[in-house]
Amino acid sequence: MISRGELIDVYFNKEDIDLDVYPFSLPFFNMVDRLKIHPQITYLVGENGTGKSTLLEAIAIASGFNPEGGTVNFNFSTRESHSILHKYLRTSRSTRRHTDGFFLRSESFFNVATEIDHLGAIESYGDQSLHEQSHGEAFWSVFMNRFLGNGFYILDEPEAALSPSRQMAMLLRMDELIADNSQFIIATHSPILLAYPNSIIYEFSGEGVQALKYEQTELFQTYRDFFRDPAYVVDRMLNR
């Protein structure tokens, strides 16, 4: 179980480091000294390689989670691939404490499922091994069964395993958990998940990071332009 205060701010320590070396060379790290965290949902969006998942992972580790995911009680390791960024983060938290938490990431979900089987803990995840379900069903089982409320939940591209209808259902479940004093930080490429109305959206790019409204994000605008006339967009892309 996690028992930590609600996350308010993330600060970047830039003393005695080489800004030309990864992960400190990531544009967002160079641009800002602090990111404010929303009490309900903070989104990280942007192109691949701009540092969203690297920052999300660092926040998770700095909050006591296993780098590969799971609860704060998971201490397994299959391959250490996380960056050292967490060592250069400082967080500020409120006195209101969360009693639950989970770090859910798509790229290492298989390893988390294996650890759950090893611990004999499937009763907390729907009484069925996550390996005996489809990828999407296993993700959904964790989200519906293991997220208990009054929690701090860090999600890295959860839409990778979910259909559009499940993503919409996820918004409803997120709203229920938020009503139960939960806080989310989510890195996503899904315009559906990004649509929750009360949030902060940070868009990462080669120029750094900026807080935007939903309709201002490149993610929203790209999908909007495509669905206005998909045939036209595809024809332009294929030079037809």
Short mmCIF file of C-alpha atoms in Angstrom, two decimals:
data_model
loop_
_atom_site.label_atom_id
_atom_site.label_comp_id
_atom_site.label_asym_id
_atom_site.label_seq_id
_atom_site.Cartn_x
_atom_site.Cartn_y
_atom_site.Cartn_z
CA MET A 1 0.00 0.00 0.00
CA ILE A 2 1.13 3.53 -0.72
CA SER A 3 0.73 6.21 1.92
CA ARG A 4 2.02 9.46 0.51
CA GLY A 5 0.69 12.96 0.19
CA GLU A 6 -0.99 14.16 -2.98
CA LEU A 7 1.67 15.25 -5.48
CA ILE A 8 1.70 19.03 -6.02
CA ASP A 9 4.93 19.88 -7.87
CA VAL A 10 7.92 18.20 -9.50
CA TYR A 11 11.20 20.13 -9.40
CA PHE A 12 14.29 19.45 -11.53
CA ASN A 13 17.73 19.60 -9.92
CA LYS A 14 20.14 20.91 -12.54
CA GLU A 15 23.26 21.32 -10.42
CA ASP A 16 26.47 19.55 -11.43
CA ILE A 17 25.06 17.83 -14.53
CA ASP A 18 25.90 17.86 -18.23
CA LEU A 19 22.86 19.11 -20.15
CA ASP A 20 24.23 17.50 -23.31
CA VAL A 21 23.95 13.99 -21.84
CA TYR A 22 20.73 11.93 -21.76
CA PRO A 23 18.34 12.23 -19.97
CA PHE A 24 19.31 15.81 -19.10
CA SER A 25 19.52 16.64 -22.80
CA LEU A 26 15.76 16.14 -23.20
CA PRO A 27 14.24 19.50 -24.19
CA PHE A 28 11.70 19.65 -21.34
CA PHE A 29 14.47 19.31 -18.73
CA ASN A 30 16.36 22.22 -20.26
CA MET A 31 13.28 24.42 -20.53
CA VAL A 32 11.63 24.32 -17.11
CA ASP A 33 12.62 24.00 -13.46
CA ARG A 34 9.21 22.90 -12.17
CA LEU A 35 6.02 21.24 -13.34
CA LYS A 36 2.81 21.78 -11.43
CA ILE A 37 0.78 18.58 -10.95
CA HIS A 38 -3.02 18.68 -11.06
CA PRO A 39 -4.83 17.23 -8.02
CA GLN A 40 -6.97 15.08 -10.35
CA ILE A 41 -5.28 14.36 -13.70
CA THR A 42 -2.04 15.50 -15.30
CA TYR A 43 -1.48 14.43 -18.92
CA LEU A 44 1.82 14.15 -20.77
CA VAL A 45 1.43 14.19 -24.56
CA GLY A 46 3.68 14.70 -27.56
CA GLU A 47 5.80 12.95 -30.15
CA ASN A 48 7.85 9.84 -29.44
CA GLY A 49 11.27 10.62 -28.04
CA THR A 50 10.35 13.91 -26.37
CA GLY A 51 10.67 12.51 -22.85
CA LYS A 52 7.11 11.77 -21.71
CA SER A 53 7.72 8.21 -20.60
CA THR A 54 11.17 9.04 -19.22
CA LEU A 55 9.66 11.70 -16.96
CA LEU A 56 6.70 9.51 -16.02
CA GLU A 57 9.06 6.69 -15.05
CA ALA A 58 11.18 9.08 -12.97
CA ILE A 59 8.13 10.38 -11.11
CA ALA A 60 7.04 6.80 -10.43
CA ILE A 61 10.43 5.78 -9.05
CA ALA A 62 10.69 8.97 -6.98
CA SER A 63 7.25 8.07 -5.57
CA GLY A 64 8.41 4.63 -4.47
CA PHE A 65 7.18 2.45 -7.34
CA ASN A 66 9.10 -0.32 -9.06
CA PRO A 67 10.60 0.92 -12.38
CA GLU A 68 8.85 -1.89 -14.29
CA GLY A 69 5.46 -1.18 -12.74
CA GLY A 70 3.08 -2.52 -10.15
CA THR A 71 2.50 -1.38 -6.58
CA VAL A 72 5.09 0.02 -4.19
CA ASN A 73 5.45 -3.51 -2.82
CA PHE A 74 6.76 -4.90 -6.13
CA ASN A 75 10.56 -5.15 -5.99
CA PHE A 76 11.37 -7.48 -8.89
CA SER A 77 13.71 -6.60 -11.74
CA THR A 78 14.07 -8.30 -15.12
CA ARG A 79 16.29 -5.74 -16.82
CA GLU A 80 17.34 -2.35 -15.52
CA SER A 81 16.60 0.07 -18.34
CA HIS A 82 15.35 3.12 -16.46
CA SER A 83 17.25 6.40 -16.56
CA ILE A 84 18.82 8.21 -13.60
CA LEU A 85 16.41 11.12 -13.93
CA HIS A 86 14.57 10.18 -10.72
CA LYS A 87 17.72 11.06 -8.75
CA TYR A 88 17.40 14.63 -9.99
CA LEU A 89 13.74 15.14 -9.12
CA ARG A 90 12.36 16.71 -5.98
CA THR A 91 8.65 16.54 -5.21
CA SER A 92 6.33 18.53 -3.00
CA ARG A 93 3.22 16.91 -1.57
CA SER A 94 0.16 17.89 0.40
CA THR A 95 -0.86 16.52 3.79
CA ARG A 96 -3.82 14.66 2.20
CA ARG A 97 -2.56 11.11 1.88
CA HIS A 98 -3.27 8.41 -0.67
CA THR A 99 -3.67 4.86 0.59
CA ASP A 100 -3.47 3.06 -2.77
CA GLY A 101 -1.27 3.31 -5.83
CA PHE A 102 -0.15 1.61 -9.03
CA PHE A 103 2.31 2.23 -11.84
CA LEU A 104 0.87 0.75 -15.05
CA ARG A 105 3.06 0.78 -18.14
CA SER A 106 2.39 -0.99 -21.40
CA GLU A 107 5.97 -1.94 -22.30
CA SER A 108 6.66 -3.97 -19.14
CA PHE A 109 3.14 -5.20 -18.38
CA PHE A 110 4.12 -8.81 -19.19
CA ASN A 111 6.76 -8.69 -16.43
CA VAL A 112 4.22 -7.33 -13.91
CA ALA A 113 1.74 -10.08 -14.83
CA THR A 114 4.45 -12.69 -14.29
CA GLU A 115 5.30 -11.23 -10.88
CA ILE A 116 1.62 -11.29 -9.86
CA ASP A 117 1.50 -15.01 -10.70
CA HIS A 118 4.75 -15.55 -8.79
CA LEU A 119 3.32 -13.81 -5.71
CA GLY A 120 0.08 -15.78 -5.94
CA ALA A 121 -1.85 -12.51 -5.88
CA ILE A 122 -4.35 -13.07 -8.69
CA GLU A 123 -7.31 -12.68 -6.30
CA SER A 124 -6.58 -8.93 -6.29
CA TYR A 125 -6.70 -8.84 -10.09
CA GLY A 126 -10.00 -10.58 -10.84
CA ASP A 127 -9.14 -14.14 -9.74
CA GLN A 128 -7.61 -15.05 -13.09
CA SER A 129 -4.00 -14.97 -14.22
CA LEU A 130 -3.38 -11.95 -16.40
CA HIS A 131 -1.40 -14.24 -18.72
CA GLU A 132 -4.59 -16.21 -19.37
CA GLN A 133 -6.36 -13.14 -20.75
CA SER A 134 -5.86 -11.08 -23.87
CA HIS A 135 -3.58 -8.08 -23.49
CA GLY A 136 -6.54 -5.72 -23.48
CA GLU A 137 -8.57 -7.80 -21.04
CA ALA A 138 -5.60 -8.11 -18.69
CA PHE A 139 -5.07 -4.33 -18.70
CA TRP A 140 -8.75 -3.81 -18.04
CA SER A 141 -8.76 -6.37 -15.25
CA VAL A 142 -5.97 -4.51 -13.44
CA PHE A 143 -7.72 -1.20 -13.89
CA MET A 144 -11.11 -2.43 -12.68
CA ASN A 145 -10.01 -4.78 -9.90
CA ARG A 146 -6.76 -3.43 -8.50
CA PHE A 147 -7.39 0.33 -8.54
CA LEU A 148 -9.16 0.70 -5.19
CA GLY A 149 -9.64 4.46 -4.86
CA ASN A 150 -7.96 7.18 -2.80
CA GLY A 151 -4.95 6.29 -4.89
CA PHE A 152 -2.03 7.69 -6.83
CA TYR A 153 -2.05 6.10 -10.30
CA ILE A 154 0.66 6.55 -12.94
CA LEU A 155 -0.25 5.21 -16.39
CA ASP A 156 2.06 4.99 -19.40
CA GLU A 157 0.11 4.71 -22.69
CA PRO A 158 -2.74 2.57 -21.30
CA GLU A 159 -4.61 2.95 -24.59
CA ALA A 160 -2.08 0.61 -26.24
CA ALA A 161 -4.17 -2.33 -25.04
CA LEU A 162 -7.66 -0.81 -25.11
CA SER A 163 -10.26 -0.42 -27.86
CA PRO A 164 -11.89 3.02 -28.31
CA SER A 165 -15.01 1.87 -26.47
CA ARG A 166 -12.90 0.61 -23.57
CA GLN A 167 -11.06 3.93 -23.51
CA MET A 168 -14.39 5.70 -23.10
CA ALA A 169 -15.32 3.27 -20.33
CA MET A 170 -11.96 4.02 -18.76
CA LEU A 171 -12.89 7.70 -18.56
CA LEU A 172 -15.98 6.77 -16.57
CA ARG A 173 -13.95 4.60 -14.18
CA MET A 174 -11.35 7.35 -13.80
CA ASP A 175 -14.12 9.76 -12.84
CA GLU A 176 -15.33 7.33 -10.17
CA LEU A 177 -11.81 6.99 -8.77
CA ILE A 178 -11.28 10.76 -8.82
CA ALA A 179 -14.52 11.18 -6.87
CA ASP A 180 -12.87 8.85 -4.35
CA ASN A 181 -9.89 11.25 -3.95
CA SER A 182 -7.59 9.63 -6.52
CA GLN A 183 -4.89 11.36 -8.56
CA PHE A 184 -3.66 10.34 -12.03
CA ILE A 185 -0.59 11.12 -14.12
CA ILE A 186 -1.00 9.72 -17.64
CA ALA A 187 1.25 9.68 -20.70
CA THR A 188 -0.96 9.06 -23.71
CA HIS A 189 -1.48 9.28 -27.46
CA SER A 190 -5.26 8.86 -27.10
CA PRO A 191 -7.52 11.85 -27.80
CA ILE A 192 -10.25 9.95 -25.93
CA LEU A 193 -8.35 9.57 -22.68
CA LEU A 194 -7.07 13.13 -23.03
CA ALA A 195 -10.61 14.52 -23.01
CA TYR A 196 -11.22 14.44 -19.25
CA PRO A 197 -12.40 17.99 -18.48
CA ASN A 198 -10.57 18.85 -15.24
CA SER A 199 -6.85 18.38 -15.84
CA ILE A 200 -3.50 19.84 -16.81
CA ILE A 201 -2.17 18.86 -20.25
CA TYR A 202 1.57 19.18 -20.89
CA GLU A 203 2.64 18.85 -24.50
CA PHE A 204 6.25 17.77 -25.00
CA SER A 205 8.15 18.66 -28.17
CA GLY A 206 11.62 19.35 -29.49
CA GLU A 207 11.25 22.88 -28.14
CA GLY A 208 10.42 21.81 -24.60
CA VAL A 209 7.10 21.54 -22.80
CA GLN A 210 4.04 23.75 -22.50
CA ALA A 211 0.65 23.57 -20.83
CA LEU A 212 -2.17 23.59 -23.41
CA LYS A 213 -5.92 23.27 -23.60
CA TYR A 214 -7.30 20.07 -25.13
CA GLU A 215 -8.17 21.63 -28.50
CA GLN A 216 -4.73 23.26 -28.74
CA THR A 217 -2.79 19.99 -28.61
CA GLU A 218 -1.24 18.55 -31.74
CA LEU A 219 -2.81 15.23 -30.79
CA PHE A 220 -6.34 16.62 -30.93
CA GLN A 221 -5.72 18.67 -34.08
CA THR A 222 -4.18 15.73 -35.94
CA TYR A 223 -7.15 13.47 -35.26
CA ARG A 224 -9.62 16.26 -35.99
CA ASP A 225 -8.04 17.02 -39.36
CA PHE A 226 -7.92 13.34 -40.29
CA PHE A 227 -11.55 12.59 -39.48
CA ARG A 228 -12.83 15.70 -41.25
CA ASP A 229 -11.86 14.08 -44.56
CA PRO A 230 -9.85 10.85 -44.16
CA ALA A 231 -9.86 10.05 -47.89
CA TYR A 232 -8.37 13.44 -48.70
CA VAL A 233 -5.69 13.15 -45.99
CA VAL A 234 -4.69 9.65 -47.10
CA ASP A 235 -4.57 10.67 -50.76
CA ARG A 236 -2.29 13.60 -49.87
CA MET A 237 -0.03 11.31 -47.82
CA LEU A 238 0.22 8.81 -50.67
CA ASN A 239 0.67 11.53 -53.32
CA ARG A 240 -2.42 10.46 -55.25
#
